[in-house]
Amino acid sequence: MMDFSPLLQPDRGQPARAVTLLAPSGFDAWLTRQPAAIRALAAAQRFTAKPDSVLLIPHEADIAVVAGVADPASPWALAKLAESLPEGSYRLDGAEVGANALGWLLGQYRFTRYRKAEDAGPRILLTRDAGHRDELLRIAAATAQVRDLVNTGAGDLGPAELEAEAQALARAHRAEISVTTGETLARDYPMIHAVGRAAVRERGPRLIELHWGDPGHPRIAIVGKGVCFDTGGLDIKPSAGMRLMKKDMGGAAHALALAGLVMAARLPVRLHLLIPAVENAVSGASFRPGDVLKTRKGLTVENTNTDAEGRLILGDALTRAGEEKPELILDFATLTGAARVALGPDLPPLFTDDEALAADLLAAGVAEEDPVWRLPLWDGYDEMLKSDIADMVNAPDGGFAGAITAALFLRRFVPRETAWAHLDVFAWRPSTKPGRPKGGDAYALRAAYRMLKGRYSG
């Protein structure tokens, strides 16, 4: 994983180029204060402080930088600079580094597992806020972890590799970890086993669990969908639909990253991380349309679509999470295409019946510029899950309200007395923005972390 710490350094007065952040509304006033040479330079470069534009000014045998930004406090205000400035050290002129340093760090993120990145040299930002520096570095690292995991090809990232990520996390924070596989998985977590049983042995299904923190502290659970590749099963996807299915473990990547943030911050909670990890493969052992599946909760599920597998494995994991009687459960999942149709790639739908939890997550998303959008757990659609032969179906016919019915399916496996939120994340950025390259990405991660800090920091 990329080490961001060299890119954000304490400011001890060392030499650095000055960076002035300038909103378009302040451009005219700024320009009138400049000498004729700088006004001419701005005109020659057609610089008007448009967001993400840069004016380089010769200064004492070096350069000074004026950068156009929409909002200097935005996490992404410095992202374009970090991508485009020459190698060297920089400090903000007349301002302190804040959350905008996150974009500076992530603007220099590169995924290099399969191709060496061009070595542009580090761009170093100086900050006088040493305490906030550590937190920003942790958030950047967590975001990069999600990106790295999602960007990795499924041939190199299966259930065993997700387990190895969780094992490394446990070692780093002295957490307890357990993994359920084989006959025990088939008996105790029948839906996880059913979805993953078609894979070859070394990519077999498993439930990964991590426990951390004082048992006397409030219990919380974080659950992440870990479908390491999704063919669609016997209801096989077309090639276009299968192209990005390496990202179907994006929920697990988010859960791992959020758990790491919680432990690194030493929030006073008893954390339970659960990752059902499978590959939805095709073989003679594949589960079939029309099969009736048992569940850990004791309900029966008529499988009407083998490509609606994520909710199945989450059902068993959510049941296990509820058995520990947590006061809060969060789950992340790349669950439905319907969520993308409704809200697009950048805006994850939030589902919860808990008004306080909804308010906290929505507010945290606004504060972090990591938004979520609440969709209803509409009780009137619950009847769509009816089955003629079992307690419920996993995927209603017709496709109406697909993201909502998927969330309603999950709700049946969560204790009614437990606050629960489901985040249907895309985990993929289809086009590049400053600090956010095309590829795997984290959505609602910073929002969820801010919400947890607000509730449990004391």
CSV table of C-alpha atoms in Angstrom, one decimal:
chain,number,residue,atom,x,y,z
A,1,MET,CA,0.0,0.0,0.0
A,2,MET,CA,1.2,3.5,-0.8
A,3,ASP,CA,2.9,5.4,2.1
A,4,PHE,CA,1.5,8.9,2.1
A,5,SER,CA,3.5,10.1,5.1
A,6,PRO,CA,6.4,11.7,3.1
A,7,LEU,CA,3.8,13.9,1.3
A,8,LEU,CA,2.5,15.8,4.3
A,9,GLN,CA,5.2,17.0,6.5
A,10,PRO,CA,5.4,19.3,9.6
A,11,ASP,CA,6.1,22.9,8.8
A,12,ARG,CA,9.3,23.9,10.7
A,13,GLY,CA,10.0,26.9,8.5
A,14,GLN,CA,12.0,24.9,5.9
A,15,PRO,CA,12.2,26.3,2.3
A,16,ALA,CA,9.0,25.8,0.3
A,17,ARG,CA,7.1,27.3,-2.6
A,18,ALA,CA,4.1,29.5,-1.6
A,19,VAL,CA,0.7,28.4,-2.8
A,20,THR,CA,-2.2,31.0,-2.9
A,21,LEU,CA,-5.7,29.6,-3.1
A,22,LEU,CA,-8.0,31.9,-5.0
A,23,ALA,CA,-11.7,31.6,-5.7
A,24,PRO,CA,-13.1,33.1,-9.0
A,25,SER,CA,-15.1,35.6,-7.0
A,26,GLY,CA,-11.9,37.0,-5.5
A,27,PHE,CA,-9.9,37.1,-8.7
A,28,ASP,CA,-10.6,40.8,-9.8
A,29,ALA,CA,-9.6,42.1,-6.3
A,30,TRP,CA,-6.5,40.0,-6.3
A,31,LEU,CA,-5.5,41.0,-9.8
A,32,THR,CA,-5.7,44.7,-9.0
A,33,ARG,CA,-3.2,44.3,-6.2
A,34,GLN,CA,-0.6,42.7,-8.4
A,35,PRO,CA,2.3,44.4,-10.2
A,36,ALA,CA,2.0,44.9,-14.0
A,37,ALA,CA,4.3,41.9,-14.7
A,38,ILE,CA,2.0,39.5,-12.9
A,39,ARG,CA,-1.1,41.0,-14.4
A,40,ALA,CA,0.5,40.4,-17.8
A,41,LEU,CA,1.4,36.9,-16.9
A,42,ALA,CA,-2.1,36.1,-15.8
A,43,ALA,CA,-3.5,37.5,-19.1
A,44,ALA,CA,-1.0,35.6,-21.2
A,45,GLN,CA,-2.0,32.3,-19.5
A,46,ARG,CA,-5.7,33.3,-19.5
A,47,PHE,CA,-5.8,32.7,-15.8
A,48,THR,CA,-9.1,33.8,-14.1
A,49,ALA,CA,-9.0,31.5,-11.0
A,50,LYS,CA,-11.3,29.0,-12.6
A,51,PRO,CA,-11.3,25.9,-10.3
A,52,ASP,CA,-8.4,23.6,-11.0
A,53,SER,CA,-6.5,26.2,-13.0
A,54,VAL,CA,-2.9,27.1,-12.0
A,55,LEU,CA,-0.8,30.2,-12.5
A,56,LEU,CA,3.0,29.7,-12.0
A,57,ILE,CA,4.8,33.0,-11.1
A,58,PRO,CA,8.6,33.3,-11.2
A,59,HIS,CA,9.8,34.2,-7.7
A,60,GLU,CA,13.4,34.5,-6.4
A,61,ALA,CA,14.9,32.0,-8.9
A,62,ASP,CA,12.0,29.6,-8.2
A,63,ILE,CA,8.2,29.8,-8.6
A,64,ALA,CA,5.1,30.8,-6.6
A,65,VAL,CA,1.8,29.2,-7.3
A,66,VAL,CA,-1.7,30.7,-7.5
A,67,ALA,CA,-4.4,28.1,-7.8
A,68,GLY,CA,-8.1,28.6,-8.7
A,69,VAL,CA,-10.4,26.7,-6.4
A,70,ALA,CA,-14.2,26.6,-6.0
A,71,ASP,CA,-13.9,26.1,-2.2
A,72,PRO,CA,-10.5,26.3,-0.4
A,73,ALA,CA,-11.9,24.1,2.4
A,74,SER,CA,-13.0,21.3,0.2
A,75,PRO,CA,-11.2,18.0,0.6
A,76,TRP,CA,-10.4,18.1,-3.2
A,77,ALA,CA,-9.3,21.8,-3.4
A,78,LEU,CA,-5.6,20.8,-3.7
A,79,ALA,CA,-6.0,17.6,-5.6
A,80,LYS,CA,-5.3,19.0,-9.1
A,81,LEU,CA,-2.2,20.8,-7.7
A,82,ALA,CA,-0.8,17.6,-6.3
A,83,GLU,CA,-1.2,15.9,-9.7
A,84,SER,CA,0.3,18.7,-11.8
A,85,LEU,CA,2.9,20.8,-9.8
A,86,PRO,CA,6.6,20.1,-10.2
A,87,GLU,CA,8.3,18.0,-7.6
A,88,GLY,CA,9.2,19.9,-4.4
A,89,SER,CA,7.9,21.3,-1.1
A,90,TYR,CA,4.9,23.7,-0.8
A,91,ARG,CA,3.1,25.6,1.9
A,92,LEU,CA,-0.2,27.5,1.8
A,93,ASP,CA,0.2,31.3,1.8
A,94,GLY,CA,-1.9,32.9,4.5
A,95,ALA,CA,-3.9,29.8,5.3
A,96,GLU,CA,-3.5,26.6,7.3
A,97,VAL,CA,-3.8,23.2,5.8
A,98,GLY,CA,-7.0,21.5,6.7
A,99,ALA,CA,-9.2,18.8,5.2
A,100,ASN,CA,-8.0,20.0,1.8
A,101,ALA,CA,-4.8,18.1,2.4
A,102,LEU,CA,-6.7,14.9,1.7
A,103,GLY,CA,-6.9,15.8,-2.0
A,104,TRP,CA,-3.2,16.6,-2.0
A,105,LEU,CA,-2.4,13.1,-0.7
A,106,LEU,CA,-4.9,11.2,-2.9
A,107,GLY,CA,-4.0,13.3,-5.9
A,108,GLN,CA,-0.7,11.4,-5.8
A,109,TYR,CA,-2.3,8.0,-5.4
A,110,ARG,CA,-1.2,5.4,-8.1
A,111,PHE,CA,-2.1,1.8,-8.5
A,112,THR,CA,1.1,0.1,-9.4
A,113,ARG,CA,0.5,-3.6,-9.0
A,114,TYR,CA,0.5,-4.3,-12.7
A,115,ARG,CA,2.1,-1.3,-14.3
A,116,LYS,CA,4.8,1.0,-13.0
A,117,ALA,CA,3.7,4.6,-12.6
A,118,GLU,CA,5.6,7.4,-14.1
A,119,ASP,CA,7.9,8.8,-11.5
A,120,ALA,CA,7.0,12.5,-11.3
A,121,GLY,CA,8.7,12.9,-7.9
A,122,PRO,CA,6.9,13.7,-4.7
A,123,ARG,CA,5.0,16.9,-4.1
A,124,ILE,CA,5.3,17.7,-0.4
A,125,LEU,CA,2.8,19.9,1.5
A,126,LEU,CA,3.8,21.5,4.8
A,127,THR,CA,1.4,21.8,7.7
A,128,ARG,CA,1.5,23.4,11.1
A,129,ASP,CA,-1.3,21.1,12.4
A,130,ALA,CA,0.7,18.0,13.4
A,131,GLY,CA,-2.2,16.4,15.2
A,132,HIS,CA,-4.6,16.6,12.3
A,133,ARG,CA,-1.8,15.3,10.0
A,134,ASP,CA,-2.0,11.8,11.5
A,135,GLU,CA,-5.7,11.6,11.0
A,136,LEU,CA,-5.5,12.7,7.4
A,137,LEU,CA,-2.8,10.2,6.7
A,138,ARG,CA,-5.0,7.4,8.1
A,139,ILE,CA,-8.0,8.4,6.0
A,140,ALA,CA,-5.8,8.6,2.9
A,141,ALA,CA,-4.4,5.2,3.6
A,142,ALA,CA,-7.9,3.7,4.2
A,143,THR,CA,-9.1,5.2,0.9
A,144,ALA,CA,-6.1,3.8,-0.9
A,145,GLN,CA,-6.7,0.4,0.6
A,146,VAL,CA,-10.2,0.3,-0.9
A,147,ARG,CA,-8.8,1.4,-4.2
A,148,ASP,CA,-6.0,-1.1,-4.2
A,149,LEU,CA,-8.3,-4.0,-3.3
A,150,VAL,CA,-11.0,-3.1,-5.8
A,151,ASN,CA,-8.5,-2.5,-8.6
A,152,THR,CA,-6.8,-5.9,-8.1
A,153,GLY,CA,-7.9,-8.5,-10.6
A,154,ALA,CA,-10.0,-11.4,-9.3
A,155,GLY,CA,-7.2,-13.9,-10.3
A,156,ASP,CA,-5.1,-12.3,-7.6
A,157,LEU,CA,-7.8,-11.5,-5.0
A,158,GLY,CA,-10.1,-14.3,-4.0
A,159,PRO,CA,-11.6,-15.3,-0.6
A,160,ALA,CA,-8.2,-16.4,0.7
A,161,GLU,CA,-6.6,-13.1,-0.2
A,162,LEU,CA,-9.5,-11.2,1.6
A,163,GLU,CA,-8.8,-13.4,4.6
A,164,ALA,CA,-5.1,-12.5,4.4
A,165,GLU,CA,-6.1,-8.8,4.4
A,166,ALA,CA,-8.2,-9.3,7.5
A,167,GLN,CA,-5.4,-11.3,9.2
A,168,ALA,CA,-2.9,-8.5,8.5
A,169,LEU,CA,-5.4,-6.0,10.0
A,170,ALA,CA,-5.8,-8.2,13.1
A,171,ARG,CA,-2.1,-8.4,13.6
A,172,ALA,CA,-1.6,-4.7,13.2
A,173,HIS,CA,-4.2,-3.9,15.9
A,174,ARG,CA,-3.9,-7.1,18.1
A,175,ALA,CA,-7.4,-8.1,17.3
A,176,GLU,CA,-8.9,-11.6,17.5
A,177,ILE,CA,-9.8,-13.3,14.2
A,178,SER,CA,-11.7,-16.4,13.2
A,179,VAL,CA,-12.5,-18.0,9.9
A,180,THR,CA,-15.3,-20.5,9.3
A,181,THR,CA,-15.0,-22.8,6.2
A,182,GLY,CA,-15.9,-26.2,5.0
A,183,GLU,CA,-18.5,-28.4,6.6
A,184,THR,CA,-18.9,-26.0,9.5
A,185,LEU,CA,-19.7,-23.2,7.1
A,186,ALA,CA,-22.2,-25.4,5.2
A,187,ARG,CA,-24.0,-26.2,8.5
A,188,ASP,CA,-23.9,-22.8,10.3
A,189,TYR,CA,-24.0,-20.4,7.3
A,190,PRO,CA,-25.9,-22.2,4.6
A,191,MET,CA,-26.4,-19.3,2.3
A,192,ILE,CA,-22.7,-18.3,2.3
A,193,HIS,CA,-21.9,-21.9,1.5
A,194,ALA,CA,-24.5,-22.2,-1.2
A,195,VAL,CA,-23.3,-19.1,-3.1
A,196,GLY,CA,-19.6,-20.1,-2.9
A,197,ARG,CA,-19.6,-23.8,-3.3
A,198,ALA,CA,-19.1,-23.9,-7.0
A,199,ALA,CA,-15.6,-22.4,-6.8
A,200,VAL,CA,-12.5,-24.5,-6.8
A,201,ARG,CA,-11.2,-25.5,-3.3
A,202,GLU,CA,-8.5,-22.9,-2.9
A,203,ARG,CA,-11.2,-20.2,-3.6
A,204,GLY,CA,-13.8,-21.8,-1.3
A,205,PRO,CA,-16.3,-19.7,0.6
A,206,ARG,CA,-15.7,-18.5,4.2
A,207,LEU,CA,-16.9,-16.2,6.9
A,208,ILE,CA,-14.2,-14.0,8.2
A,209,GLU,CA,-14.8,-12.4,11.7
A,210,LEU,CA,-12.6,-10.0,13.6
A,211,HIS,CA,-13.2,-8.8,17.2
A,212,TRP,CA,-11.4,-5.9,18.8
A,213,GLY,CA,-11.8,-3.6,21.8
A,214,ASP,CA,-12.9,-3.7,25.4
A,215,PRO,CA,-16.0,-6.1,25.7
A,216,GLY,CA,-17.4,-3.5,28.2
A,217,HIS,CA,-17.6,-0.8,25.5
A,218,PRO,CA,-20.6,-0.4,23.2
A,219,ARG,CA,-20.8,-3.1,20.6
A,220,ILE,CA,-20.9,-2.2,16.9
A,221,ALA,CA,-20.7,-4.5,13.8
A,222,ILE,CA,-19.4,-3.7,10.4
A,223,VAL,CA,-20.3,-6.1,7.6
A,224,GLY,CA,-19.0,-6.1,4.0
A,225,LYS,CA,-20.1,-8.1,1.0
A,226,GLY,CA,-17.1,-10.1,-0.2
A,227,VAL,CA,-18.0,-11.5,-3.6
A,228,CYS,CA,-14.5,-11.7,-5.1
A,229,PHE,CA,-15.9,-12.4,-8.6
A,230,ASP,CA,-19.5,-12.6,-9.7
A,231,THR,CA,-20.3,-14.5,-12.9
A,232,GLY,CA,-23.9,-14.3,-12.1
A,233,GLY,CA,-23.9,-18.0,-11.4
A,234,LEU,CA,-26.2,-20.1,-13.6
A,235,ASP,CA,-28.1,-16.9,-14.3
A,236,ILE,CA,-24.9,-15.9,-16.0
A,237,LYS,CA,-24.1,-12.3,-16.8
A,238,PRO,CA,-23.4,-11.2,-20.3
A,239,SER,CA,-19.7,-10.3,-20.9
A,240,ALA,CA,-20.4,-6.5,-20.6
A,241,GLY,CA,-22.0,-7.1,-17.2
A,242,MET,CA,-19.1,-9.3,-16.0
A,243,ARG,CA,-16.4,-7.0,-17.1
A,244,LEU,CA,-16.1,-5.1,-13.7
A,245,MET,CA,-17.1,-7.9,-11.4
A,246,LYS,CA,-13.7,-8.0,-9.8
A,247,LYS,CA,-15.2,-5.0,-7.9
A,248,ASP,CA,-18.0,-7.0,-6.3
A,249,MET,CA,-16.0,-7.3,-3.1
A,250,GLY,CA,-16.0,-3.6,-2.8
A,251,GLY,CA,-18.2,-3.8,0.3
A,252,ALA,CA,-15.6,-5.9,2.0
A,253,ALA,CA,-12.9,-3.5,1.0
A,254,HIS,CA,-14.9,-0.7,2.6
A,255,ALA,CA,-15.6,-2.7,5.8
A,256,LEU,CA,-11.9,-3.6,6.2
A,257,ALA,CA,-10.9,0.1,5.7
A,258,LEU,CA,-13.5,1.4,8.1
A,259,ALA,CA,-12.5,-1.2,10.7
A,260,GLY,CA,-8.9,-0.2,10.4
A,261,LEU,CA,-9.8,3.5,10.9
A,262,VAL,CA,-11.9,2.6,14.0
A,263,MET,CA,-9.0,0.6,15.5
A,264,ALA,CA,-6.3,3.1,14.6
A,265,ALA,CA,-8.3,5.9,16.3
A,266,ARG,CA,-8.9,3.6,19.3
A,267,LEU,CA,-12.6,4.5,19.5
A,268,PRO,CA,-14.1,3.1,22.7
A,269,VAL,CA,-16.2,0.4,21.0
A,270,ARG,CA,-16.3,-3.4,20.9
A,271,LEU,CA,-15.9,-3.9,17.2
A,272,HIS,CA,-17.1,-7.0,15.3
A,273,LEU,CA,-16.1,-7.1,11.6
A,274,LEU,CA,-17.7,-9.7,9.4
A,275,ILE,CA,-16.8,-10.5,5.8
A,276,PRO,CA,-18.6,-13.3,4.0
A,277,ALA,CA,-16.2,-14.1,1.2
A,278,VAL,CA,-17.1,-16.1,-1.8
A,279,GLU,CA,-16.7,-16.4,-5.6
A,280,ASN,CA,-20.0,-16.8,-7.4
A,281,ALA,CA,-18.7,-19.3,-10.0
A,282,VAL,CA,-20.2,-21.7,-12.5
A,283,SER,CA,-19.7,-25.4,-12.2
A,284,GLY,CA,-21.6,-28.6,-11.6
A,285,ALA,CA,-21.9,-27.6,-7.9
A,286,SER,CA,-23.5,-24.3,-8.6
A,287,PHE,CA,-26.7,-23.5,-6.7
A,288,ARG,CA,-29.7,-23.3,-9.0
A,289,PRO,CA,-32.7,-21.1,-9.7
A,290,GLY,CA,-35.6,-22.6,-7.9
A,291,ASP,CA,-33.5,-24.1,-5.1
A,292,VAL,CA,-34.8,-23.3,-1.6
A,293,LEU,CA,-32.0,-22.3,0.7
A,294,LYS,CA,-31.8,-22.6,4.4
A,295,THR,CA,-30.4,-19.7,6.4
A,296,ARG,CA,-28.7,-19.2,9.7
A,297,LYS,CA,-31.7,-17.4,11.0
A,298,GLY,CA,-34.0,-20.4,10.2
A,299,LEU,CA,-35.9,-18.7,7.4
A,300,THR,CA,-36.1,-20.4,4.0
A,301,VAL,CA,-35.3,-18.5,0.8
A,302,GLU,CA,-36.5,-19.5,-2.7
A,303,ASN,CA,-33.6,-18.6,-5.0
A,304,THR,CA,-35.2,-16.9,-8.0
A,305,ASN,CA,-32.0,-15.4,-9.3
A,306,THR,CA,-28.4,-16.7,-8.8
A,307,ASP,CA,-27.2,-13.2,-9.7
A,308,ALA,CA,-28.8,-11.8,-6.6
A,309,GLU,CA,-26.2,-13.6,-4.5
A,310,GLY,CA,-24.8,-10.7,-2.4
A,311,ARG,CA,-27.9,-10.3,-0.3
A,312,LEU,CA,-27.8,-14.1,0.4
A,313,ILE,CA,-24.3,-14.1,1.9
A,314,LEU,CA,-25.1,-10.8,3.8
A,315,GLY,CA,-28.2,-12.4,5.3
A,316,ASP,CA,-26.2,-15.0,7.1
A,317,ALA,CA,-23.5,-12.5,8.1
A,318,LEU,CA,-26.1,-10.0,9.4
A,319,THR,CA,-27.8,-12.8,11.4
A,320,ARG,CA,-24.4,-13.6,13.0
A,321,ALA,CA,-23.8,-9.9,13.7
A,322,GLY,CA,-27.1,-9.6,15.5
A,323,GLU,CA,-26.4,-12.5,17.8
A,324,GLU,CA,-23.8,-10.4,19.6
A,325,LYS,CA,-26.5,-7.8,20.4
A,326,PRO,CA,-24.7,-4.8,19.0
A,327,GLU,CA,-26.3,-1.4,19.3
A,328,LEU,CA,-25.3,-0.6,15.7
A,329,ILE,CA,-24.7,-2.5,12.5
A,330,LEU,CA,-23.4,-1.0,9.3
A,331,ASP,CA,-23.2,-2.9,6.1
A,332,PHE,CA,-21.5,-2.0,2.8
A,333,ALA,CA,-22.3,-3.8,-0.4
A,334,THR,CA,-22.0,-3.4,-4.1
A,335,LEU,CA,-25.5,-4.8,-4.1
A,336,THR,CA,-27.7,-3.6,-7.0
A,337,GLY,CA,-27.6,-2.0,-10.4
A,338,ALA,CA,-30.9,-0.4,-9.5
A,339,ALA,CA,-29.0,1.9,-7.1
A,340,ARG,CA,-26.8,3.1,-9.9
A,341,VAL,CA,-29.8,3.7,-12.2
A,342,ALA,CA,-31.5,5.7,-9.4
A,343,LEU,CA,-28.6,7.7,-8.1
A,344,GLY,CA,-25.6,7.2,-10.4
A,345,PRO,CA,-22.1,6.1,-9.4
A,346,ASP,CA,-21.2,8.9,-7.0
A,347,LEU,CA,-24.2,8.9,-4.6
A,348,PRO,CA,-24.7,5.7,-2.5
A,349,PRO,CA,-28.2,5.1,-1.3
A,350,LEU,CA,-28.6,4.8,2.5
A,351,PHE,CA,-31.3,2.6,3.9
A,352,THR,CA,-32.2,2.7,7.6
A,353,ASP,CA,-35.3,2.8,9.8
A,354,ASP,CA,-33.4,4.6,12.5
A,355,GLU,CA,-34.0,8.4,12.2
A,356,ALA,CA,-31.1,9.4,14.5
A,357,LEU,CA,-28.7,7.2,12.5
A,358,ALA,CA,-30.0,8.5,9.2
A,359,ALA,CA,-29.5,12.1,10.4
A,360,ASP,CA,-26.0,11.4,11.7
A,361,LEU,CA,-24.9,9.8,8.4
A,362,LEU,CA,-26.5,12.4,6.2
A,363,ALA,CA,-24.8,15.2,8.2
A,364,ALA,CA,-21.5,13.4,8.2
A,365,GLY,CA,-21.7,13.0,4.5
A,366,VAL,CA,-22.2,16.7,3.9
A,367,ALA,CA,-19.4,17.7,6.3
A,368,GLU,CA,-17.0,15.3,4.6
A,369,GLU,CA,-18.1,16.0,1.0
A,370,ASP,CA,-18.7,12.2,1.0
A,371,PRO,CA,-22.5,12.3,0.4
A,372,VAL,CA,-25.1,9.6,0.8
A,373,TRP,CA,-28.8,9.8,-0.1
A,374,ARG,CA,-31.5,8.2,1.9
A,375,LEU,CA,-34.0,5.9,0.1
A,376,PRO,CA,-37.0,4.4,1.9
A,377,LEU,CA,-37.3,1.0,3.4
A,378,TRP,CA,-40.9,1.1,2.0
A,379,ASP,CA,-43.0,-1.5,3.9
A,380,GLY,CA,-45.5,-1.6,1.1
A,381,TYR,CA,-42.9,-3.3,-1.1
A,382,ASP,CA,-42.2,-6.0,1.4
A,383,GLU,CA,-44.9,-8.2,-0.1
A,384,MET,CA,-42.8,-8.4,-3.3
A,385,LEU,CA,-40.5,-10.8,-1.4
A,386,LYS,CA,-43.4,-13.4,-0.9
A,387,SER,CA,-42.7,-16.9,-2.2
A,388,ASP,CA,-45.3,-19.6,-2.9
A,389,ILE,CA,-43.1,-22.3,-1.4
A,390,ALA,CA,-40.7,-20.7,1.0
A,391,ASP,CA,-40.6,-17.8,3.5
A,392,MET,CA,-39.3,-15.4,0.9
A,393,VAL,CA,-37.6,-15.0,-2.5
A,394,ASN,CA,-34.3,-13.4,-2.9
A,395,ALA,CA,-35.2,-11.3,-6.0
A,396,PRO,CA,-38.8,-10.3,-6.9
A,397,ASP,CA,-40.0,-10.6,-10.5
A,398,GLY,CA,-40.2,-7.4,-12.6
A,399,GLY,CA,-37.2,-5.5,-11.3
A,400,PHE,CA,-39.3,-2.7,-9.7
A,401,ALA,CA,-37.6,-0.9,-6.8
A,402,GLY,CA,-34.7,-3.2,-7.0
A,403,ALA,CA,-32.5,-1.4,-4.5
A,404,ILE,CA,-35.3,-1.1,-2.0
A,405,THR,CA,-36.4,-4.7,-2.2
A,406,ALA,CA,-32.8,-5.8,-1.7
A,407,ALA,CA,-32.6,-3.7,1.4
A,408,LEU,CA,-35.9,-5.1,2.6
A,409,PHE,CA,-34.5,-8.6,2.2
A,410,LEU,CA,-31.5,-7.7,4.3
A,411,ARG,CA,-33.7,-6.1,7.0
A,412,ARG,CA,-35.3,-9.5,7.7
A,413,PHE,CA,-32.0,-10.7,9.1
A,414,VAL,CA,-31.3,-7.7,11.4
A,415,PRO,CA,-32.8,-7.6,14.9
A,416,ARG,CA,-35.6,-5.1,15.1
A,417,GLU,CA,-34.1,-3.5,18.2
A,418,THR,CA,-30.7,-2.8,16.6
A,419,ALA,CA,-29.9,0.4,14.8
A,420,TRP,CA,-28.8,-0.7,11.3
A,421,ALA,CA,-27.8,1.1,8.1
A,422,HIS,CA,-27.2,-0.4,4.7
A,423,LEU,CA,-25.1,1.4,2.1
A,424,ASP,CA,-25.3,0.2,-1.5
A,425,VAL,CA,-22.0,1.5,-2.8
A,426,PHE,CA,-20.6,1.3,-6.4
A,427,ALA,CA,-16.9,1.1,-5.3
A,428,TRP,CA,-15.9,2.2,-8.8
A,429,ARG,CA,-15.3,5.6,-10.4
A,430,PRO,CA,-16.2,5.5,-14.1
A,431,SER,CA,-14.4,8.7,-15.0
A,432,THR,CA,-11.4,10.6,-13.6
A,433,LYS,CA,-11.7,13.7,-11.3
A,434,PRO,CA,-8.9,15.5,-9.5
A,435,GLY,CA,-7.7,13.2,-6.7
A,436,ARG,CA,-10.1,10.5,-7.8
A,437,PRO,CA,-8.8,8.4,-10.8
A,438,LYS,CA,-10.9,6.1,-12.8
A,439,GLY,CA,-11.1,2.8,-11.1
A,440,GLY,CA,-11.8,1.4,-7.6
A,441,ASP,CA,-12.8,4.1,-5.1
A,442,ALA,CA,-14.3,4.5,-1.6
A,443,TYR,CA,-17.8,6.0,-1.2
A,444,ALA,CA,-19.4,6.8,2.2
A,445,LEU,CA,-16.2,5.6,4.0
A,446,ARG,CA,-15.4,9.1,5.4
A,447,ALA,CA,-19.0,9.7,6.2
A,448,ALA,CA,-19.3,6.5,8.1
A,449,TYR,CA,-16.1,7.1,10.0
A,450,ARG,CA,-17.1,10.7,11.0
A,451,MET,CA,-20.5,9.4,12.2
A,452,LEU,CA,-18.8,6.8,14.4
A,453,LYS,CA,-16.3,9.3,15.8
A,454,GLY,CA,-19.2,11.6,16.6
A,455,ARG,CA,-21.0,8.9,18.4
A,456,TYR,CA,-18.2,7.2,20.2
A,457,SER,CA,-15.3,9.7,20.6
A,458,GLY,CA,-16.6,10.6,24.1
